[in-house]
Amino acid sequence: MSLEDTRIKIDAIDQQLIRLLNERAELVHVIGEIKKKDGLDIYVPGREDKLLRKLCELNAAQQGLLTEKAIRAIFREIMSAALALENSMKISFLGPAGSWTHQVAINKFGNSVSYVAEASTEGVFSRVACQGVDYGVLPIEHSTEGAVHHTLDHLVDSELQIYAEILWKVETVVMAKGDAASVKVIYGHPQMLAQCRPWLGQCYPHATLIESASSSLAATHAESEPGTAALGTPLSAELHSLRVLSTSPREHATRARFIILGRRSGAPTGHDNTMLMVHARDRVGALLEVLQVFASRNVNVRQIENRPVPGDLTGEQARFFLEISGHHEEPSLQEAIADLTTQGAKVKVLGSYPAPGWVEER
């Protein structure tokens, strides 16, 4: 087959794709109208994850040339376009533009929906609470720093809940206007510089590393100063019109967890986790008593985080954040919560959400 014949065949396939994509959009619109009529959520993370897994399995069964990452990226944008068409969806994130949270939000929701940057955790909570956006995206844990306490504390004081969760492998890029040989200075957030220092020392041995207040400010330096590069996200490089010179090796990647903040929990999927706040008296064996309640109900406690209680100057109170396997509507978990309440503890459900898998940036 000649080059021209091959191009004609590709054009014909593209015409079919456009027709099928519009047919799919029409069907999604019908589903959206039904959901609106019944008061259901337009965005359902459990359904989305199940669909993406099914499509990847179908591609593997057909021995397709496209990778799983490519399939997920293509259909993420198809679903993003459908969400934007149906609901004019808006997502708030902890900014500035080009931040890791912004990168994660786009990876989850695609490029077709609208995004609103907020300078603080409070801003994201406020924006979702007043219904200025549909959902918010916030960090909740980092593998090197532990829990993001601002997010946890705001969940306690808010009626908003965790609607979904995103697990993310963070791989940092070096970006600049020029080429790698011209880099004499690399700006980066202190935490990012610390994580990447061994790798940067090997790849850019003659470059001076300078701390910057944020990754966005580092990118601004690289954008305007000759011989300067910055550490940050691929998205930040795109927004600042910078070239990605190199990407951190996988052994230098760190893991982070983000939540999708909503006005209610996600619906049960059969593979869920639940975040609870348990407020009890701080005494010997207090945590053990809490854990025994869940163990007696055969409920798995996946993670524990301890936080001080605001205003408790005597230190007589303890606040535990527990991530539990299961949905808060399941009988075993409801019974465990009732037992804790009977024992005098205060329990608040901070959200139930589909249990996700790790997502690699590249």
mmCIF file of C-alpha atoms in Angstrom:
data_model
loop_
_atom_site.group_PDB
_atom_site.id
_atom_site.type_symbol
_atom_site.label_atom_id
_atom_site.label_comp_id
_atom_site.label_asym_id
_atom_site.label_seq_id
_atom_site.Cartn_x
_atom_site.Cartn_y
_atom_site.Cartn_z
ATOM 1 C CA MET A 1 0.000 0.000 0.000
ATOM 2 C CA SER A 2 1.402 3.394 -1.013
ATOM 3 C CA LEU A 3 1.805 6.396 1.298
ATOM 4 C CA GLU A 4 -1.107 8.172 -0.381
ATOM 5 C CA ASP A 5 -3.353 5.108 -0.101
ATOM 6 C CA THR A 6 -2.475 4.798 3.591
ATOM 7 C CA ARG A 7 -3.344 8.451 4.216
ATOM 8 C CA ILE A 8 -6.698 8.036 2.424
ATOM 9 C CA LYS A 9 -7.470 5.065 4.659
ATOM 10 C CA ILE A 10 -6.550 7.075 7.774
ATOM 11 C CA ASP A 11 -8.832 9.925 6.633
ATOM 12 C CA ALA A 12 -11.705 7.462 6.281
ATOM 13 C CA ILE A 13 -11.084 6.099 9.776
ATOM 14 C CA ASP A 14 -10.961 9.656 11.168
ATOM 15 C CA GLN A 15 -14.374 10.348 9.637
ATOM 16 C CA GLN A 16 -15.745 7.252 11.364
ATOM 17 C CA LEU A 17 -14.180 8.298 14.656
ATOM 18 C CA ILE A 18 -15.789 11.752 14.506
ATOM 19 C CA ARG A 19 -19.181 10.217 13.762
ATOM 20 C CA LEU A 20 -18.863 7.654 16.571
ATOM 21 C CA LEU A 21 -17.616 10.223 19.080
ATOM 22 C CA ASN A 22 -20.640 12.407 18.406
ATOM 23 C CA GLU A 23 -22.966 9.406 18.672
ATOM 24 C CA ARG A 24 -21.349 8.604 22.033
ATOM 25 C CA ALA A 25 -21.773 12.220 23.157
ATOM 26 C CA GLU A 26 -25.483 12.074 22.313
ATOM 27 C CA LEU A 27 -25.926 8.930 24.410
ATOM 28 C CA VAL A 28 -23.992 10.463 27.311
ATOM 29 C CA HIS A 29 -26.312 13.469 27.077
ATOM 30 C CA VAL A 30 -29.339 11.172 27.401
ATOM 31 C CA ILE A 31 -27.801 9.587 30.503
ATOM 32 C CA GLY A 32 -27.071 13.063 31.879
ATOM 33 C CA GLU A 33 -30.700 14.132 31.470
ATOM 34 C CA ILE A 34 -31.874 10.994 33.290
ATOM 35 C CA LYS A 35 -29.402 11.645 36.127
ATOM 36 C CA LYS A 36 -30.508 15.265 36.466
ATOM 37 C CA LYS A 37 -34.153 14.204 36.600
ATOM 38 C CA ASP A 38 -33.402 11.646 39.322
ATOM 39 C CA GLY A 39 -31.061 13.958 41.270
ATOM 40 C CA LEU A 40 -28.010 11.766 40.674
ATOM 41 C CA ASP A 41 -24.370 12.855 40.375
ATOM 42 C CA ILE A 42 -23.143 13.481 36.831
ATOM 43 C CA TYR A 43 -19.590 12.483 37.720
ATOM 44 C CA VAL A 44 -19.313 8.984 39.256
ATOM 45 C CA PRO A 45 -15.663 8.040 39.931
ATOM 46 C CA GLY A 46 -16.406 4.358 40.544
ATOM 47 C CA ARG A 47 -18.128 4.017 37.181
ATOM 48 C CA GLU A 48 -15.325 5.929 35.477
ATOM 49 C CA ASP A 49 -12.587 3.708 36.932
ATOM 50 C CA LYS A 50 -14.513 0.556 36.021
ATOM 51 C CA LEU A 51 -14.951 1.759 32.431
ATOM 52 C CA LEU A 52 -11.255 2.620 32.040
ATOM 53 C CA ARG A 53 -10.220 -0.815 33.339
ATOM 54 C CA LYS A 54 -12.659 -2.484 30.954
ATOM 55 C CA LEU A 55 -11.302 -0.532 27.979
ATOM 56 C CA CYS A 56 -7.705 -1.393 28.876
ATOM 57 C CA GLU A 57 -8.635 -5.075 29.154
ATOM 58 C CA LEU A 58 -10.380 -4.909 25.775
ATOM 59 C CA ASN A 59 -7.297 -3.326 24.200
ATOM 60 C CA ALA A 60 -5.062 -6.026 25.703
ATOM 61 C CA ALA A 61 -7.391 -8.791 24.501
ATOM 62 C CA GLN A 62 -7.209 -7.393 20.967
ATOM 63 C CA GLN A 63 -3.417 -7.075 21.269
ATOM 64 C CA GLY A 64 -3.668 -3.415 20.325
ATOM 65 C CA LEU A 65 -0.552 -1.353 19.677
ATOM 66 C CA LEU A 66 -1.705 1.376 22.060
ATOM 67 C CA THR A 67 -0.414 1.178 25.621
ATOM 68 C CA GLU A 68 -2.669 1.167 28.674
ATOM 69 C CA LYS A 69 -1.478 4.694 29.436
ATOM 70 C CA ALA A 70 -2.484 5.833 25.950
ATOM 71 C CA ILE A 71 -5.932 4.223 26.203
ATOM 72 C CA ARG A 72 -6.534 5.886 29.563
ATOM 73 C CA ALA A 73 -5.382 9.280 28.280
ATOM 74 C CA ILE A 74 -7.544 9.114 25.144
ATOM 75 C CA PHE A 75 -10.711 8.091 26.947
ATOM 76 C CA ARG A 76 -10.025 10.498 29.820
ATOM 77 C CA GLU A 77 -10.333 13.333 27.321
ATOM 78 C CA ILE A 78 -13.392 11.783 25.691
ATOM 79 C CA MET A 79 -15.089 11.604 29.089
ATOM 80 C CA SER A 80 -13.863 15.093 29.963
ATOM 81 C CA ALA A 81 -15.491 16.488 26.813
ATOM 82 C CA ALA A 82 -18.732 14.731 27.749
ATOM 83 C CA LEU A 83 -18.654 16.182 31.284
ATOM 84 C CA ALA A 84 -18.059 19.691 29.938
ATOM 85 C CA LEU A 85 -20.845 19.319 27.398
ATOM 86 C CA GLU A 86 -23.297 18.014 29.973
ATOM 87 C CA ASN A 87 -22.678 20.017 33.058
ATOM 88 C CA SER A 88 -20.164 22.836 32.389
ATOM 89 C CA MET A 89 -18.216 21.224 35.217
ATOM 90 C CA LYS A 90 -15.858 23.397 37.276
ATOM 91 C CA ILE A 91 -13.037 22.081 39.439
ATOM 92 C CA SER A 92 -11.242 24.069 42.133
ATOM 93 C CA PHE A 93 -7.661 23.140 43.036
ATOM 94 C CA LEU A 94 -4.937 24.288 45.383
ATOM 95 C CA GLY A 95 -2.919 26.575 43.110
ATOM 96 C CA PRO A 96 -1.176 28.265 41.548
ATOM 97 C CA ALA A 97 -1.630 27.163 37.947
ATOM 98 C CA GLY A 98 0.898 24.485 37.072
ATOM 99 C CA SER A 99 1.085 23.113 40.626
ATOM 100 C CA TRP A 100 1.114 19.379 41.311
ATOM 101 C CA THR A 101 -2.519 19.599 42.392
ATOM 102 C CA HIS A 102 -3.391 21.286 39.095
ATOM 103 C CA GLN A 103 -1.519 18.556 37.192
ATOM 104 C CA VAL A 104 -3.360 15.835 39.124
ATOM 105 C CA ALA A 105 -6.744 17.520 38.580
ATOM 106 C CA ILE A 106 -6.241 17.653 34.820
ATOM 107 C CA ASN A 107 -5.103 14.042 34.754
ATOM 108 C CA LYS A 108 -8.326 13.080 36.555
ATOM 109 C CA PHE A 109 -10.874 15.336 34.856
ATOM 110 C CA GLY A 110 -9.226 16.105 31.491
ATOM 111 C CA ASN A 111 -8.723 19.383 29.680
ATOM 112 C CA SER A 112 -12.325 20.085 28.662
ATOM 113 C CA VAL A 113 -13.710 21.082 32.063
ATOM 114 C CA SER A 114 -13.052 24.454 33.729
ATOM 115 C CA TYR A 115 -10.482 24.928 36.496
ATOM 116 C CA VAL A 116 -10.293 27.515 39.269
ATOM 117 C CA ALA A 117 -7.039 28.027 41.208
ATOM 118 C CA GLU A 118 -7.236 28.818 44.929
ATOM 119 C CA ALA A 119 -4.319 30.108 46.987
ATOM 120 C CA SER A 120 -5.294 28.198 50.147
ATOM 121 C CA THR A 121 -7.001 25.066 51.418
ATOM 122 C CA GLU A 122 -9.655 27.318 52.945
ATOM 123 C CA GLY A 123 -10.327 28.782 49.519
ATOM 124 C CA VAL A 124 -10.977 25.381 47.959
ATOM 125 C CA PHE A 125 -13.346 24.383 50.786
ATOM 126 C CA SER A 126 -15.180 27.693 50.553
ATOM 127 C CA ARG A 127 -15.523 27.489 46.774
ATOM 128 C CA VAL A 128 -17.037 23.974 46.918
ATOM 129 C CA ALA A 129 -19.262 24.820 49.898
ATOM 130 C CA CYS A 130 -20.839 27.830 48.187
ATOM 131 C CA GLN A 131 -21.344 25.747 45.023
ATOM 132 C CA GLY A 132 -19.073 27.982 42.985
ATOM 133 C CA VAL A 133 -17.505 24.774 41.640
ATOM 134 C CA ASP A 134 -18.588 21.146 41.454
ATOM 135 C CA TYR A 135 -15.553 19.605 43.160
ATOM 136 C CA GLY A 136 -12.239 20.555 44.718
ATOM 137 C CA VAL A 137 -8.871 18.804 44.485
ATOM 138 C CA LEU A 138 -6.518 18.923 47.479
ATOM 139 C CA PRO A 139 -3.422 17.045 48.676
ATOM 140 C CA ILE A 140 -3.972 14.886 51.733
ATOM 141 C CA GLU A 141 -0.715 12.953 52.083
ATOM 142 C CA HIS A 142 2.855 12.958 50.798
ATOM 143 C CA SER A 143 5.183 9.966 51.085
ATOM 144 C CA THR A 144 8.053 12.044 52.504
ATOM 145 C CA GLU A 145 6.083 14.459 54.688
ATOM 146 C CA GLY A 146 3.114 12.397 55.846
ATOM 147 C CA ALA A 147 -0.431 13.718 56.153
ATOM 148 C CA VAL A 148 -1.362 17.194 54.937
ATOM 149 C CA HIS A 149 -2.877 18.404 58.187
ATOM 150 C CA HIS A 150 -4.651 21.469 56.805
ATOM 151 C CA THR A 151 -6.854 19.241 54.670
ATOM 152 C CA LEU A 152 -7.662 16.836 57.516
ATOM 153 C CA ASP A 153 -8.500 19.633 59.962
ATOM 154 C CA HIS A 154 -10.798 21.359 57.474
ATOM 155 C CA LEU A 155 -12.655 18.110 56.825
ATOM 156 C CA VAL A 156 -13.493 17.913 60.537
ATOM 157 C CA ASP A 157 -14.950 21.422 60.604
ATOM 158 C CA SER A 158 -16.785 21.212 57.277
ATOM 159 C CA GLU A 159 -19.927 19.483 56.034
ATOM 160 C CA LEU A 160 -18.063 18.643 52.812
ATOM 161 C CA GLN A 161 -16.784 15.107 52.337
ATOM 162 C CA ILE A 162 -14.217 13.121 50.404
ATOM 163 C CA TYR A 163 -15.926 12.084 47.171
ATOM 164 C CA ALA A 164 -12.987 10.295 45.555
ATOM 165 C CA GLU A 165 -9.256 9.836 45.996
ATOM 166 C CA ILE A 166 -6.287 10.026 43.637
ATOM 167 C CA LEU A 167 -2.980 8.270 44.280
ATOM 168 C CA TRP A 168 -0.149 9.823 42.296
ATOM 169 C CA LYS A 169 3.494 9.006 41.592
ATOM 170 C CA VAL A 170 5.243 12.356 41.358
ATOM 171 C CA GLU A 171 8.068 12.573 38.839
ATOM 172 C CA THR A 172 9.698 15.978 38.556
ATOM 173 C CA VAL A 173 10.930 17.610 35.333
ATOM 174 C CA VAL A 174 13.695 20.124 34.682
ATOM 175 C CA MET A 175 12.441 22.863 32.364
ATOM 176 C CA ALA A 176 14.189 25.765 30.646
ATOM 177 C CA LYS A 177 14.152 28.042 27.611
ATOM 178 C CA GLY A 178 17.512 26.788 26.357
ATOM 179 C CA ASP A 179 19.198 23.399 26.212
ATOM 180 C CA ALA A 180 20.696 21.327 29.028
ATOM 181 C CA ALA A 181 24.238 22.506 28.318
ATOM 182 C CA SER A 182 23.278 26.136 28.994
ATOM 183 C CA VAL A 183 21.829 25.490 32.470
ATOM 184 C CA LYS A 184 23.863 27.202 35.174
ATOM 185 C CA VAL A 185 21.164 27.701 37.829
ATOM 186 C CA ILE A 186 18.193 25.507 38.801
ATOM 187 C CA TYR A 187 15.375 26.956 40.890
ATOM 188 C CA GLY A 188 12.985 24.749 42.836
ATOM 189 C CA HIS A 189 10.808 24.453 45.901
ATOM 190 C CA PRO A 190 13.000 23.401 48.899
ATOM 191 C CA GLN A 191 11.234 20.054 49.295
ATOM 192 C CA MET A 192 11.559 19.291 45.601
ATOM 193 C CA LEU A 193 15.236 20.268 45.554
ATOM 194 C CA ALA A 194 15.923 18.006 48.541
ATOM 195 C CA GLN A 195 14.249 15.024 46.845
ATOM 196 C CA CYS A 196 16.038 15.544 43.525
ATOM 197 C CA ARG A 197 19.458 16.729 44.733
ATOM 198 C CA PRO A 198 21.333 13.421 44.117
ATOM 199 C CA TRP A 199 19.912 13.109 40.607
ATOM 200 C CA LEU A 200 20.501 16.789 39.775
ATOM 201 C CA GLY A 201 24.086 16.467 40.981
ATOM 202 C CA GLN A 202 24.672 13.734 38.398
ATOM 203 C CA CYS A 203 22.864 15.354 35.462
ATOM 204 C CA TYR A 204 23.740 19.010 36.133
ATOM 205 C CA PRO A 205 26.968 18.858 38.198
ATOM 206 C CA HIS A 206 27.939 22.481 37.497
ATOM 207 C CA ALA A 207 24.516 24.026 38.154
ATOM 208 C CA THR A 208 23.799 26.024 41.304
ATOM 209 C CA LEU A 209 20.616 24.955 43.099
ATOM 210 C CA ILE A 210 18.551 27.826 44.504
ATOM 211 C CA GLU A 211 15.431 27.534 46.640
ATOM 212 C CA SER A 212 12.228 29.184 45.449
ATOM 213 C CA ALA A 213 9.039 29.885 47.389
ATOM 214 C CA SER A 214 7.007 27.828 44.897
ATOM 215 C CA SER A 215 7.403 25.764 41.758
ATOM 216 C CA SER A 216 5.442 28.392 39.864
ATOM 217 C CA LEU A 217 7.909 31.121 40.889
ATOM 218 C CA ALA A 218 10.797 28.823 39.899
ATOM 219 C CA ALA A 219 9.268 28.448 36.428
ATOM 220 C CA THR A 220 8.950 32.240 36.190
ATOM 221 C CA HIS A 221 12.727 32.539 36.790
ATOM 222 C CA ALA A 222 13.418 29.974 34.086
ATOM 223 C CA GLU A 223 11.108 31.815 31.714
ATOM 224 C CA SER A 224 12.849 35.160 32.077
ATOM 225 C CA GLU A 225 16.478 34.503 33.058
ATOM 226 C CA PRO A 226 19.010 33.079 30.544
ATOM 227 C CA GLY A 227 20.936 30.029 31.734
ATOM 228 C CA THR A 228 18.242 29.254 34.298
ATOM 229 C CA ALA A 229 16.106 26.126 34.702
ATOM 230 C CA ALA A 230 13.348 25.132 37.113
ATOM 231 C CA LEU A 231 11.974 22.018 38.792
ATOM 232 C CA GLY A 232 8.258 21.416 38.445
ATOM 233 C CA THR A 233 5.473 19.707 36.551
ATOM 234 C CA PRO A 234 5.129 19.052 32.814
ATOM 235 C CA LEU A 235 2.017 21.225 32.990
ATOM 236 C CA SER A 236 4.049 24.113 34.431
ATOM 237 C CA ALA A 237 6.521 23.775 31.565
ATOM 238 C CA GLU A 238 3.647 23.989 29.091
ATOM 239 C CA LEU A 239 2.073 27.009 30.792
ATOM 240 C CA HIS A 240 5.400 28.885 30.862
ATOM 241 C CA SER A 241 6.424 27.847 27.309
ATOM 242 C CA LEU A 242 9.492 25.995 28.583
ATOM 243 C CA ARG A 243 11.221 22.918 27.208
ATOM 244 C CA VAL A 244 11.309 19.758 29.333
ATOM 245 C CA LEU A 245 15.014 18.917 29.433
ATOM 246 C CA SER A 246 14.849 15.804 31.610
ATOM 247 C CA THR A 247 12.606 13.849 33.961
ATOM 248 C CA SER A 248 13.559 12.468 37.356
ATOM 249 C CA PRO A 249 14.338 8.719 37.430
ATOM 250 C CA ARG A 250 11.651 6.484 38.886
ATOM 251 C CA GLU A 251 13.743 5.758 41.977
ATOM 252 C CA HIS A 252 13.492 9.466 42.848
ATOM 253 C CA ALA A 253 9.720 9.573 42.382
ATOM 254 C CA THR A 254 7.623 10.231 45.462
ATOM 255 C CA ARG A 255 4.040 9.266 46.165
ATOM 256 C CA ALA A 256 1.225 11.609 47.049
ATOM 257 C CA ARG A 257 -2.480 11.256 47.781
ATOM 258 C CA PHE A 258 -5.098 13.776 46.738
ATOM 259 C CA ILE A 259 -8.797 13.951 47.485
ATOM 260 C CA ILE A 260 -11.685 15.079 45.351
ATOM 261 C CA LEU A 261 -13.747 17.210 47.708
ATOM 262 C CA GLY A 262 -17.501 17.072 47.233
ATOM 263 C CA ARG A 263 -20.745 17.873 48.985
ATOM 264 C CA ARG A 264 -21.350 14.202 49.798
ATOM 265 C CA SER A 265 -19.608 10.832 49.770
ATOM 266 C CA GLY A 266 -19.361 8.639 46.729
ATOM 267 C CA ALA A 267 -21.911 5.847 46.291
ATOM 268 C CA PRO A 268 -20.870 2.284 47.308
ATOM 269 C CA THR A 269 -18.937 0.374 44.648
ATOM 270 C CA GLY A 270 -18.003 -2.766 46.563
ATOM 271 C CA HIS A 271 -14.344 -1.670 46.671
ATOM 272 C CA ASP A 272 -14.329 1.423 48.869
ATOM 273 C CA ASN A 273 -12.436 3.098 51.684
ATOM 274 C CA THR A 274 -13.807 5.415 54.365
ATOM 275 C CA MET A 275 -12.079 8.199 56.292
ATOM 276 C CA LEU A 276 -13.244 8.632 59.879
ATOM 277 C CA MET A 277 -12.425 11.140 62.615
ATOM 278 C CA VAL A 278 -12.605 9.608 66.106
ATOM 279 C CA HIS A 279 -12.478 12.024 69.040
ATOM 280 C CA ALA A 280 -11.848 10.299 72.397
ATOM 281 C CA ARG A 281 -10.248 10.885 75.781
ATOM 282 C CA ASP A 282 -6.449 10.725 75.695
ATOM 283 C CA ARG A 283 -5.614 7.935 78.110
ATOM 284 C CA VAL A 284 -3.564 4.746 78.180
ATOM 285 C CA GLY A 285 -5.047 2.251 75.747
ATOM 286 C CA ALA A 286 -7.393 4.757 74.050
ATOM 287 C CA LEU A 287 -6.211 3.924 70.533
ATOM 288 C CA LEU A 288 -6.168 0.203 71.304
ATOM 289 C CA GLU A 289 -9.797 0.378 72.409
ATOM 290 C CA VAL A 290 -10.746 2.084 69.152
ATOM 291 C CA LEU A 291 -8.909 -0.501 67.055
ATOM 292 C CA GLN A 292 -10.454 -3.402 68.976
ATOM 293 C CA VAL A 293 -13.921 -2.167 68.052
ATOM 294 C CA PHE A 294 -13.090 -2.465 64.363
ATOM 295 C CA ALA A 295 -11.229 -5.764 64.800
ATOM 296 C CA SER A 296 -14.244 -7.301 66.570
ATOM 297 C CA ARG A 297 -16.341 -6.456 63.499
ATOM 298 C CA ASN A 298 -13.678 -7.796 61.114
ATOM 299 C CA VAL A 299 -13.192 -4.278 59.711
ATOM 300 C CA ASN A 300 -9.712 -3.474 58.423
ATOM 301 C CA VAL A 301 -8.071 -0.247 59.622
ATOM 302 C CA ARG A 302 -5.732 0.700 56.774
ATOM 303 C CA GLN A 303 -4.108 3.834 58.184
ATOM 304 C CA ILE A 304 -3.988 5.898 61.373
ATOM 305 C CA GLU A 305 -3.102 9.565 61.847
ATOM 306 C CA ASN A 306 -3.066 11.345 65.229
ATOM 307 C CA ARG A 307 -3.798 15.076 65.508
ATOM 308 C CA PRO A 308 -4.097 17.449 68.485
ATOM 309 C CA VAL A 309 -7.565 18.756 69.301
ATOM 310 C CA PRO A 310 -7.814 22.548 68.760
ATOM 311 C CA GLY A 311 -8.475 24.388 72.016
ATOM 312 C CA ASP A 312 -7.548 21.415 74.209
ATOM 313 C CA LEU A 313 -4.957 23.091 76.431
ATOM 314 C CA THR A 314 -4.970 20.264 79.001
ATOM 315 C CA GLY A 315 -4.118 17.528 76.529
ATOM 316 C CA GLU A 316 -6.981 15.355 77.772
ATOM 317 C CA GLN A 317 -8.475 14.787 74.325
ATOM 318 C CA ALA A 318 -7.213 12.753 71.371
ATOM 319 C CA ARG A 319 -8.226 12.942 67.733
ATOM 320 C CA PHE A 320 -7.555 10.025 65.409
ATOM 321 C CA PHE A 321 -8.007 9.931 61.658
ATOM 322 C CA LEU A 322 -8.621 6.386 60.466
ATOM 323 C CA GLU A 323 -8.850 5.116 56.909
ATOM 324 C CA ILE A 324 -11.064 2.037 56.938
ATOM 325 C CA SER A 325 -11.683 -0.604 54.275
ATOM 326 C CA GLY A 326 -15.336 -0.490 53.244
ATOM 327 C CA HIS A 327 -18.131 2.045 52.729
ATOM 328 C CA HIS A 328 -19.739 3.812 55.698
ATOM 329 C CA GLU A 329 -23.149 2.458 54.624
ATOM 330 C CA GLU A 330 -22.022 -1.152 55.146
ATOM 331 C CA PRO A 331 -23.588 -2.741 58.261
ATOM 332 C CA SER A 332 -20.275 -3.802 59.832
ATOM 333 C CA LEU A 333 -18.894 -0.276 59.670
ATOM 334 C CA GLN A 334 -22.135 1.282 60.909
ATOM 335 C CA GLU A 335 -22.117 -1.126 63.867
ATOM 336 C CA ALA A 336 -18.496 -0.255 64.694
ATOM 337 C CA ILE A 337 -19.314 3.460 64.639
ATOM 338 C CA ALA A 338 -22.313 2.840 66.915
ATOM 339 C CA ASP A 339 -20.106 0.901 69.354
ATOM 340 C CA LEU A 340 -17.575 3.740 69.511
ATOM 341 C CA THR A 341 -20.344 6.273 70.141
ATOM 342 C CA THR A 342 -21.720 4.105 72.953
ATOM 343 C CA GLN A 343 -18.259 4.075 74.524
ATOM 344 C CA GLY A 344 -18.265 7.898 74.590
ATOM 345 C CA ALA A 345 -16.213 8.661 71.488
ATOM 346 C CA LYS A 346 -17.289 11.226 68.926
ATOM 347 C CA VAL A 347 -17.155 9.862 65.382
ATOM 348 C CA LYS A 348 -17.503 11.756 62.112
ATOM 349 C CA VAL A 349 -17.532 10.231 58.651
ATOM 350 C CA LEU A 350 -15.270 12.369 56.456
ATOM 351 C CA GLY A 351 -16.171 10.512 53.294
ATOM 352 C CA SER A 352 -16.356 7.161 51.523
ATOM 353 C CA TYR A 353 -14.746 6.760 48.123
ATOM 354 C CA PRO A 354 -13.646 4.109 45.601
ATOM 355 C CA ALA A 355 -10.303 2.519 46.469
ATOM 356 C CA PRO A 356 -7.956 3.732 43.705
ATOM 357 C CA GLY A 357 -4.721 2.410 42.282
ATOM 358 C CA TRP A 358 -1.479 4.313 41.857
ATOM 359 C CA VAL A 359 -1.359 6.497 38.751
ATOM 360 C CA GLU A 360 2.002 7.195 37.148
ATOM 361 C CA GLU A 361 2.485 10.579 35.599
ATOM 362 C CA ARG A 362 4.257 9.180 32.597
#
